[in-house]
Short mmCIF file of C-alpha atoms and ligand atoms in Angstrom, two decimals:
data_model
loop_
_atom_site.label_atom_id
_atom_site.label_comp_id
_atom_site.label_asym_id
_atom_site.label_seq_id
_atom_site.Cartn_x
_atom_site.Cartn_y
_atom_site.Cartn_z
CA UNK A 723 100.17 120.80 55.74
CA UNK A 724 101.98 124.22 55.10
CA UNK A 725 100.00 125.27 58.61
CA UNK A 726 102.73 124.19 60.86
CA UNK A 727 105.82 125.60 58.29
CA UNK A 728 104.60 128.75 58.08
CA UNK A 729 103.89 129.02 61.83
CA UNK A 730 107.09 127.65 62.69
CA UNK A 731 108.88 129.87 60.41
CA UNK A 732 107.45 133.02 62.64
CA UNK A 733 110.08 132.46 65.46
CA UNK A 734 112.57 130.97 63.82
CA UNK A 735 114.87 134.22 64.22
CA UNK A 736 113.67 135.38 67.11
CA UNK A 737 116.67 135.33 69.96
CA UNK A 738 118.97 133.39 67.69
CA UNK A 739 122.45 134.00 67.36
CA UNK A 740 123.86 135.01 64.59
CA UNK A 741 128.38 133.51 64.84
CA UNK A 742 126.82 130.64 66.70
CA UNK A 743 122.78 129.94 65.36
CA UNK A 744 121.73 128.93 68.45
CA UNK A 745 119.27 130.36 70.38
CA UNK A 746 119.45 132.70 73.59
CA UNK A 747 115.76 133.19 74.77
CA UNK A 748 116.52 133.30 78.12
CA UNK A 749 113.12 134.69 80.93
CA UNK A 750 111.87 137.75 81.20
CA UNK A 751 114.54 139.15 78.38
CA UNK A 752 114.27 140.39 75.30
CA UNK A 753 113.92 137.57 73.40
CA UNK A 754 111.36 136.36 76.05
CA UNK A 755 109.00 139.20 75.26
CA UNK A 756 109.18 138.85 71.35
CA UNK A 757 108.00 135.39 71.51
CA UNK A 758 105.12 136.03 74.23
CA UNK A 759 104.00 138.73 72.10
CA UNK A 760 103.83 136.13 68.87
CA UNK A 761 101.81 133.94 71.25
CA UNK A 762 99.30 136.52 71.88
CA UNK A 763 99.07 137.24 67.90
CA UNK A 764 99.00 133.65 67.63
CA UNK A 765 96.23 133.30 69.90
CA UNK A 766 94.37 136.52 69.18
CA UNK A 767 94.98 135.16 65.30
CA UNK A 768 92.95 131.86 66.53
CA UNK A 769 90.28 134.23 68.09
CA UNK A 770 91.61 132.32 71.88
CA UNK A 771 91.60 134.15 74.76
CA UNK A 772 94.69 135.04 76.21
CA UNK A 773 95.76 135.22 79.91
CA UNK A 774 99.46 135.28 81.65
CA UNK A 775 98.73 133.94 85.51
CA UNK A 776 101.13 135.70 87.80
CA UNK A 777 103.40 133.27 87.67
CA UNK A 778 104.24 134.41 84.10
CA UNK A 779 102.62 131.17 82.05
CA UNK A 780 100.85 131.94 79.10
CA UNK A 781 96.90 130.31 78.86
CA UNK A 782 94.99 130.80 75.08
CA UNK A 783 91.75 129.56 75.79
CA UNK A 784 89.36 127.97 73.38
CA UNK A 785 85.66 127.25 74.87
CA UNK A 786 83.11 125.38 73.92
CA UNK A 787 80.14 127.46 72.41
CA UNK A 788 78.00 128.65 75.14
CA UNK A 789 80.95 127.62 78.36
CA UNK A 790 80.04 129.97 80.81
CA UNK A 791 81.95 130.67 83.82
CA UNK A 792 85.67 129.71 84.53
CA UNK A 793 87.48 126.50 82.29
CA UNK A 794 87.12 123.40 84.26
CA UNK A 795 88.67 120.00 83.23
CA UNK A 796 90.36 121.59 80.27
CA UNK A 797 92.31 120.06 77.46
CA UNK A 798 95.88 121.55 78.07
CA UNK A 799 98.59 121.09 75.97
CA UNK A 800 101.96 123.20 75.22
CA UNK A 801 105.62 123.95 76.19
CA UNK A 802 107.75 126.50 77.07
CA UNK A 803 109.53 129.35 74.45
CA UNK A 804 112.58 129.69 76.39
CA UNK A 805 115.88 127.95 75.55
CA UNK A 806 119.28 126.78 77.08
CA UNK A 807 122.27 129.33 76.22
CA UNK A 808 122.62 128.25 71.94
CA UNK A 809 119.62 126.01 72.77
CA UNK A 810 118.08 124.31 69.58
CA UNK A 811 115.29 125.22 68.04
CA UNK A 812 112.85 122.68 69.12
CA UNK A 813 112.84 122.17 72.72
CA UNK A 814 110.13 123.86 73.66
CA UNK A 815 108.79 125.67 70.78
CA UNK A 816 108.01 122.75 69.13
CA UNK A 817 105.06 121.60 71.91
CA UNK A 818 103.71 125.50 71.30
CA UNK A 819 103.62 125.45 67.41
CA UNK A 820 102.23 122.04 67.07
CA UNK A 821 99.72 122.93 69.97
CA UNK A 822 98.33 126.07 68.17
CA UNK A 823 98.27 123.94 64.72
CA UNK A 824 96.48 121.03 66.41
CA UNK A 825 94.12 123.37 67.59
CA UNK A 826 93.42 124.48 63.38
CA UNK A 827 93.78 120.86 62.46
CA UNK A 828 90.73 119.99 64.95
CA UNK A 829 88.93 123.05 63.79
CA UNK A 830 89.16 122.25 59.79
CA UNK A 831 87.95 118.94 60.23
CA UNK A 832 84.84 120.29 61.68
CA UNK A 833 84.87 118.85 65.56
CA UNK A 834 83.55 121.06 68.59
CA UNK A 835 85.07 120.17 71.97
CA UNK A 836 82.77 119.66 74.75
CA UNK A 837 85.76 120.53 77.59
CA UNK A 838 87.60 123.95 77.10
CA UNK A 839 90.97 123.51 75.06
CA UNK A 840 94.14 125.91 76.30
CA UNK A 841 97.39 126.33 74.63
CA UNK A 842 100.03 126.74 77.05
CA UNK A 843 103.56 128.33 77.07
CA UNK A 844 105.17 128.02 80.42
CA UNK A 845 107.54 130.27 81.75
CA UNK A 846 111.07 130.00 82.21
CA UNK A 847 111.42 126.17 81.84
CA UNK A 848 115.38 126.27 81.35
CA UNK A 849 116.26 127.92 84.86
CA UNK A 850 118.88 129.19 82.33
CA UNK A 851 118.97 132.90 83.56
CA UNK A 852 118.12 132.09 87.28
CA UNK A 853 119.27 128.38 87.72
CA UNK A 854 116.09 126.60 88.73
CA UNK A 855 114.11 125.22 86.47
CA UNK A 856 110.75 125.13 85.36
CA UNK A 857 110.01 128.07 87.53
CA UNK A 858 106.55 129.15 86.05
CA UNK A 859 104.81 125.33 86.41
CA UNK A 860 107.23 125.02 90.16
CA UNK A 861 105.43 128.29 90.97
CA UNK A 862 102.18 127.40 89.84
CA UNK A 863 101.96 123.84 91.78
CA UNK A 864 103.60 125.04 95.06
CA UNK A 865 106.99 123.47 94.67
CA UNK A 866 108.72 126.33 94.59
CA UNK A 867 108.43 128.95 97.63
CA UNK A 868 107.38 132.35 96.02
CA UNK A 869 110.52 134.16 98.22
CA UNK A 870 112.97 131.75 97.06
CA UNK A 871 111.59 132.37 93.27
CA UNK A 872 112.07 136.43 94.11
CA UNK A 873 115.53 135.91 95.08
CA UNK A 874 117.04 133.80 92.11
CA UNK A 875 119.97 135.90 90.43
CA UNK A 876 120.97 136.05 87.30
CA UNK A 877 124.97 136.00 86.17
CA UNK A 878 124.56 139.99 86.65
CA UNK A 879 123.43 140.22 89.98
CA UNK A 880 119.62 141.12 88.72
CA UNK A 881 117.38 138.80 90.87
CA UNK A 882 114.42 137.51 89.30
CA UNK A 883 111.83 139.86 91.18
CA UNK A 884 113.88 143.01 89.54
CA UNK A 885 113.92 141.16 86.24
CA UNK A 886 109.67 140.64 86.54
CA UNK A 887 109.57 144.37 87.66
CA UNK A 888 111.40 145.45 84.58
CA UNK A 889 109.23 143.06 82.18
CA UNK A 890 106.29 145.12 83.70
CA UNK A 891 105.15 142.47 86.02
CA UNK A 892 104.12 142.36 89.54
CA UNK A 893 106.41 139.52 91.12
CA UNK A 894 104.87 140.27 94.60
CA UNK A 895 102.13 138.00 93.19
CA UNK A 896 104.14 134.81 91.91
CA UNK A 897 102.80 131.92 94.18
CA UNK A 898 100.81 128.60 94.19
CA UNK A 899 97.71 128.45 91.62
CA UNK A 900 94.75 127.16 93.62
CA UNK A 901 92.71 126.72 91.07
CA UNK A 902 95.04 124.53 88.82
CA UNK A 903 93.48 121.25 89.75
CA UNK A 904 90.23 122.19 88.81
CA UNK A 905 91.16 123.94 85.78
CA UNK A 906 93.04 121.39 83.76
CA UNK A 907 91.83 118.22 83.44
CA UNK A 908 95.24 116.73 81.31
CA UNK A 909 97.67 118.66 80.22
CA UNK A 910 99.49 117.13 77.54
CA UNK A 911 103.22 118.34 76.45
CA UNK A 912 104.69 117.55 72.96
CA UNK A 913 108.49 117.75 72.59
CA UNK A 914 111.08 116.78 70.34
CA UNK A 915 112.55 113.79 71.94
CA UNK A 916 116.49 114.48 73.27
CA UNK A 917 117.75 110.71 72.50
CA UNK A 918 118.41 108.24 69.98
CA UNK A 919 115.83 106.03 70.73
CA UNK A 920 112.89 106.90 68.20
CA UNK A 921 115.27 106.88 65.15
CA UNK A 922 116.81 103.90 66.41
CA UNK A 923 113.12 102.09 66.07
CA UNK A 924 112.60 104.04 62.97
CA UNK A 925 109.38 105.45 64.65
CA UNK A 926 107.99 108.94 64.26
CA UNK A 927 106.20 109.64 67.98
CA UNK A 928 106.80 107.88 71.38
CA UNK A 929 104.74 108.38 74.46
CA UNK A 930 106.81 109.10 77.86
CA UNK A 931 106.68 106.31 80.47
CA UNK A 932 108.44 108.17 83.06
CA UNK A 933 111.16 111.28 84.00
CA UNK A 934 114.26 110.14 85.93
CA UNK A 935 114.84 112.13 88.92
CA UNK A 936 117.45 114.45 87.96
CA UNK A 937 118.87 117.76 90.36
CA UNK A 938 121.54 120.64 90.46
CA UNK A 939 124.23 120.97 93.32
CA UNK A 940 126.37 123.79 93.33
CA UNK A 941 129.86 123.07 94.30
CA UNK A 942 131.90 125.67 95.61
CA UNK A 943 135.79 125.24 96.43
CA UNK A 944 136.90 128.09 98.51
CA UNK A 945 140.90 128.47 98.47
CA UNK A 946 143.67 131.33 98.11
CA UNK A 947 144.10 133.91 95.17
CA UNK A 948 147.77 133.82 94.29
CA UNK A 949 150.40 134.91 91.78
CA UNK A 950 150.50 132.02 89.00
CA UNK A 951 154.07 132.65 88.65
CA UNK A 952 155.58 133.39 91.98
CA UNK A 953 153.70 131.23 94.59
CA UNK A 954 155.25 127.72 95.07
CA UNK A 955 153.04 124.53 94.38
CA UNK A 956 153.16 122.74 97.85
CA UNK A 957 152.33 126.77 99.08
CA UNK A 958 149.11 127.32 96.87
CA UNK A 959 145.43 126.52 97.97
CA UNK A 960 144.07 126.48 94.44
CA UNK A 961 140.47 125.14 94.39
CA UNK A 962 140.84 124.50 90.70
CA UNK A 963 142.64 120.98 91.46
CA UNK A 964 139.68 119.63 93.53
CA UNK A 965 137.12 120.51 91.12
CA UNK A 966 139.03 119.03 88.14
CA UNK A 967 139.02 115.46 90.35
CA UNK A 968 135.09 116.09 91.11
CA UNK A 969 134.23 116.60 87.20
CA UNK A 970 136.45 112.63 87.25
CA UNK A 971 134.61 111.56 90.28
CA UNK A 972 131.40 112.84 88.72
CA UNK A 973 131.87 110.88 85.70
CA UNK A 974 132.86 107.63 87.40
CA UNK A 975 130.20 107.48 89.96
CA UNK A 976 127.89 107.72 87.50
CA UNK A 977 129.28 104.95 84.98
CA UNK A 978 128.86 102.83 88.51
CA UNK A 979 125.55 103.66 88.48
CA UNK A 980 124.43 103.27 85.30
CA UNK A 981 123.64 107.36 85.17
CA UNK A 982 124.69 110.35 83.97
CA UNK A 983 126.27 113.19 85.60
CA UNK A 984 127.72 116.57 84.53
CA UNK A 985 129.55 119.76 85.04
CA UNK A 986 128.22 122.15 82.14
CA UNK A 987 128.98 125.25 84.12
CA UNK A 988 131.39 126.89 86.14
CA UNK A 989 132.44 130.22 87.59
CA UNK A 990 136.27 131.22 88.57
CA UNK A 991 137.20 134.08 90.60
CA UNK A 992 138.73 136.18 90.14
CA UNK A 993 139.27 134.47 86.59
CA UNK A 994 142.80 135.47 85.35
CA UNK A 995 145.12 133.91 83.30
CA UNK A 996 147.78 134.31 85.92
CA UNK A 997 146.42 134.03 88.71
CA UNK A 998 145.60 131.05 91.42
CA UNK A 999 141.90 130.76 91.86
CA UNK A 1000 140.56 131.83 94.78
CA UNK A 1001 137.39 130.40 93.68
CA UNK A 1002 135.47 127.53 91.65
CA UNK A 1003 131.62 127.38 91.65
CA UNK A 1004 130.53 125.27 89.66
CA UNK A 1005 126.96 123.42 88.39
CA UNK A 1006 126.53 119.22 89.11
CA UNK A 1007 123.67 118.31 86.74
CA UNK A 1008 122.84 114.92 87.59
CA UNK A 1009 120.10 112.27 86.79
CA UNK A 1010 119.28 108.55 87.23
CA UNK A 1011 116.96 105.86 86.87
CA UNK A 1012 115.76 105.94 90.04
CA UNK A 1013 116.02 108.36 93.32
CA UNK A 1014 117.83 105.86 95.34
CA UNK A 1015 120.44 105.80 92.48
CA UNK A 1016 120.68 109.53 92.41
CA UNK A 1017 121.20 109.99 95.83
CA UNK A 1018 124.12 107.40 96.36
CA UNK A 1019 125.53 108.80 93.20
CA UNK A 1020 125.84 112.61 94.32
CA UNK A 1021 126.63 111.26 98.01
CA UNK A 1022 129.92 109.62 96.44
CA UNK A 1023 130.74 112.93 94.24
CA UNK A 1024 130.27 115.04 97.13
CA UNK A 1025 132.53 112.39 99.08
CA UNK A 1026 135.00 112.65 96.36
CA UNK A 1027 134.77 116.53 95.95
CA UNK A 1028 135.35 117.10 99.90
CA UNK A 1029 138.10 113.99 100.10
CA UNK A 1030 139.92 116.17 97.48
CA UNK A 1031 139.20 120.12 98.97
CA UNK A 1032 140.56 118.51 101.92
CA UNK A 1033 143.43 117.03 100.70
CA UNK A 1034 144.53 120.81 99.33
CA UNK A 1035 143.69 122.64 102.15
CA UNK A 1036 140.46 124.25 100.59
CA UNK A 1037 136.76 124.59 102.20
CA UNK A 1038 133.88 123.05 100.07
CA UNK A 1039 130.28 123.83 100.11
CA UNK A 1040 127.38 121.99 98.47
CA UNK A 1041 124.22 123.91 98.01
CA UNK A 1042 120.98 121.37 96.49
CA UNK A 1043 119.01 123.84 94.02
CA UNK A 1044 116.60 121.89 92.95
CA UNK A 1045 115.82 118.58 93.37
CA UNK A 1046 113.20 116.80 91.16
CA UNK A 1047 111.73 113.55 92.24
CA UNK A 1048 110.87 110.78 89.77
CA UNK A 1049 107.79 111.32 87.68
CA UNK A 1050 105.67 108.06 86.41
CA UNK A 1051 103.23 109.46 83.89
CA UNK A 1052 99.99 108.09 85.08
CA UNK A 1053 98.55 105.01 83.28
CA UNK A 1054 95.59 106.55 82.49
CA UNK A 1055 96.31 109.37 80.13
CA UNK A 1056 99.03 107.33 78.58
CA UNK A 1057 96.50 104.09 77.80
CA UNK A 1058 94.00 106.56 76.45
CA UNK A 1059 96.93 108.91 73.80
CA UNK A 1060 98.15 104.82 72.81
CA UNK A 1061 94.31 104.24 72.12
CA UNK A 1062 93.90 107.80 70.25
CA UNK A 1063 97.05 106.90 68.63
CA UNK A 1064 96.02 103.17 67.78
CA UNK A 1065 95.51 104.15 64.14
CA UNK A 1066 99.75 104.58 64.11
CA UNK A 1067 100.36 100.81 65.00
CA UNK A 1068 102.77 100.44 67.76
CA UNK A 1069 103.59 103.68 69.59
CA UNK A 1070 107.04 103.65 71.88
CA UNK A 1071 106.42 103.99 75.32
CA UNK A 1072 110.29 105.75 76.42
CA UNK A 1073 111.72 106.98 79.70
CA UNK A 1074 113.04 110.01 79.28
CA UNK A 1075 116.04 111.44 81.68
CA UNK A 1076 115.19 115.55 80.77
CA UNK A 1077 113.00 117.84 82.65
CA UNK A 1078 109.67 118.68 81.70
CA UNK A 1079 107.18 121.40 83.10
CA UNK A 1080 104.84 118.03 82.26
CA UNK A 1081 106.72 116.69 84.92
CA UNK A 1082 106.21 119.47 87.86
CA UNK A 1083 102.75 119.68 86.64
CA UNK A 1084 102.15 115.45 87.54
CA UNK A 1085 102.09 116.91 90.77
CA UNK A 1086 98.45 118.84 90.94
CA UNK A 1087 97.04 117.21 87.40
CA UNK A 1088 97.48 114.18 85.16
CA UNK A 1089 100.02 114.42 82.73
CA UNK A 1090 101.51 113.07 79.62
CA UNK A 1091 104.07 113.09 77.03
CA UNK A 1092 104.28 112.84 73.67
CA UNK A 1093 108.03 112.73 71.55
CA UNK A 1094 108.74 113.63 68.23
CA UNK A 1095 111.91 111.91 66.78
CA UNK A 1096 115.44 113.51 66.95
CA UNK A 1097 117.24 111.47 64.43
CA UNK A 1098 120.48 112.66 65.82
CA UNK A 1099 119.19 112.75 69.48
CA UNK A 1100 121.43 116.02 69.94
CA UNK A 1101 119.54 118.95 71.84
CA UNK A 1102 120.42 122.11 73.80
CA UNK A 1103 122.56 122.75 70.89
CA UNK A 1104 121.83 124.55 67.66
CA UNK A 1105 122.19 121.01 65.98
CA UNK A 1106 119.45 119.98 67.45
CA UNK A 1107 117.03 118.71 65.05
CA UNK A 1108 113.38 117.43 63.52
CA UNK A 1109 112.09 117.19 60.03
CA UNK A 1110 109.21 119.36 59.05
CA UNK A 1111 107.57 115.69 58.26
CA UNK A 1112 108.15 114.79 61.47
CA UNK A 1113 106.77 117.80 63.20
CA UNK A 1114 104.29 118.05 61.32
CA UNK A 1115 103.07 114.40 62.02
CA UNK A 1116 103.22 115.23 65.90
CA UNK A 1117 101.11 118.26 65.45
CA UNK A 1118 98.62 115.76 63.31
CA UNK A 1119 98.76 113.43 66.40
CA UNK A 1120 98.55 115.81 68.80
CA UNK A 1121 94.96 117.01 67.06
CA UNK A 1122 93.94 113.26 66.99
CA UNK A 1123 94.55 112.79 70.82
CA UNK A 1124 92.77 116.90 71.55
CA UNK A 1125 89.66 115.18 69.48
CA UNK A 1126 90.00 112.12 71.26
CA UNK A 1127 90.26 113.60 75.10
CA UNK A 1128 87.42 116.53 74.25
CA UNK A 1129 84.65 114.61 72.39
CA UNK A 1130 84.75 111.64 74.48
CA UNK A 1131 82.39 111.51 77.38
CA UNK A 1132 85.33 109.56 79.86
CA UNK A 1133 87.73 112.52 79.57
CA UNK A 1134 87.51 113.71 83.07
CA UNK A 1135 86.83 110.12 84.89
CA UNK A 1136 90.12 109.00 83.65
ZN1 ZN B 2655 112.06 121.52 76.89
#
């Protein structure tokens, strides 16, 4: 099926890096407007309608001959475009691609849906420019309060709202989407899976069970800037000593609680080689099997984190940005992809502890997952990785479970 290679192939250069090959396609940048301009093409290629909804998501509709009016009950499916700093190649892309080629593989074989069908890419699903993520779908179901959005800030000081602006956007009209409910009737997101655990069954596809709750605290440890050289160590108030015992505390809490936590980034101030920090902000990425897990397990860091600032004489804030509850994919859309999917034997049903805009969206619509394997389970990394055989089977299922949902007349009772 050279329909999903040569589409692939199209963005395969777009915002990578050329010392590291990994991929900076960060929202409302450069990068960001290359690849919403090859999903128009795409889409305009496809003869689909295109819209962007204010909140910056991108909707190619396909309608059933003679749909009049607005899409109701639609057969969603698609990812984001936007990536991690040297993100991989295939989180996120990979639900677009195989989402535009399911759409051709339905097509060739001949099958009209009865619902409308919508490709979907949703904006900035990373938070890796403003910090919160999965802004577009947050936006779109409400969870995330329109003046909060406009005041995210970049590492430059450019809030989000000025970023929009200078995309050509209006981000005085990012909000809820009232009509999201009524407009999608599943919305189902293919990604390449970010564990072991399909290669480790030697399967191809998995269906997601359910996202762990997961959040970002930022932890700031306020002390004294200082010579490096001159100031004496019982005189200095350097916040760098309580972080370094948070990042341990961090990693023991959550061996105790059988989850995983993280410190990926950090900012120093004023950040020079010889001098004592007068500042450490940095990022606690945590996630666990369940919420009541992840909230003892960031209690204790924090515990730990202020234990130690107090010990040194420093002041320690911690700020929740975003907080995602648990997400069970509902039974219903998941029994009906294993049926669609029956002719595959045995499909996986996995947890998965990463973030998904199919997540936010399991809020206003039902919602499922599908995985395509990882062998080494490494992502947001360049090495992340999927053969073409492998992708090109998920975009194969995905087009079995688009026929299934839109040509069956229990699509929008389930
Ligand atoms: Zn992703």
């Amino acid at each position: 099926m050279a329909a999903f290679d040569s589409l692939w192939t199209e963005i395969l250069d777009v915002g990578r890096d050329g010392d590291s090959g990994g991929y900076r396609r960060f929202a409302w940048s450069t990068a960001d407007a290359t690849l919403r301009e090859w999903f128009v093409g795409a889409a305009t290629t496809r003869g689909m309608d295109v819209e962007e909804d204010r909140n910056g998501n991108l909707w190619a509709w396909w309608l059933p001959p003679g749909w009049t009016g607005d899409p109701r009950g639609a057969f969603v499916t698609g990812s984001h475009l936007d990536s991690v700093p040297d993100g991989g190649a295939f989180d996120g892309p990979l639900g677009v691609v195989s989402a535009f080629v399911a759409v051709d593989i339905v097509r060739e074989r001949g099958i009209v849906p009865r619902v409308p069908v919508a490709v979907t890419a949703f904006s900035d699903e990373e938070g890796a420019r403003f910090g919160v993520a999965c802004v577009g779908s947050r936006l779109a179901t409400g969870s995330l309060d329109p003046d909060a959005a406009r005041r995210l800030t970049d590492i430059d000081g450019t809030t989000l709202a000025e970023a929009m602006t200078r995309a050509g956007r209006d981000p005085q009209h990012i909000g809820v989407d009232p009509g999201l409910a009524e407009r999608v009737g599943v919305f189902v997101e293919l990604h390449v899976e970010q564990g072991r655990a399909l290669d480790l069954v030697d399967k191809p596809i998995a269906v997601a069970s359910t996202i762990w709750p997961h959040g970002r605290w930022r932890f700031t440890f306020g002390g004294e800037a200082n010579h490096a050289g001159t100031t004496r160590l019982v005189d200095r108030h350097d916040p760098m000593l309580a972080f370094a015992t948070t990042v341990h505390a961090a990693r023991s809490a959550a061996r105790d609680h059988e989850a995983v936590a993280t410190f990926g980034k950090i900012l120093t101030a004023p950040n020079g080689t010889n001098a004592i920090p007068s500042e450490v902000r940095a990022w606690l990425d945590a996630r666990a099997a369940d919420e009541a897990a992840l909230t003892a397990m960031v209690d204790l860091i924090r515990a730990r984190a202020a234990e130690a600032a107090a010990g040194d004489g420093i002041t320690l804030e911690v700020t929740a940005e975003s907080v995602t509850p648990i997400v069970e994919f509902p039974e219903a859309p998941r029994t009906r992809l294993r049926r669609a999917l029956a002719h595959l034997g045995d499909i996986p049903v996995l947890p998965t502890q990463a973030g998904h805009d199919a997540g936010i969206l399991a809020s206003t619509v039902p919602t499922a997952m599908l995985f395509v394997r990882n062998p080494t389970g490494i992502s947001h990394s360049p090495e992340e990785f999927a053969t073409l055989e492998d992708c090109r089977t998920g975009a194969a299922v995905l087009a079995d479970v688009m026929v299934d949902w839109t040509t069956t007349d229990h699509g929008e009772s389930t």
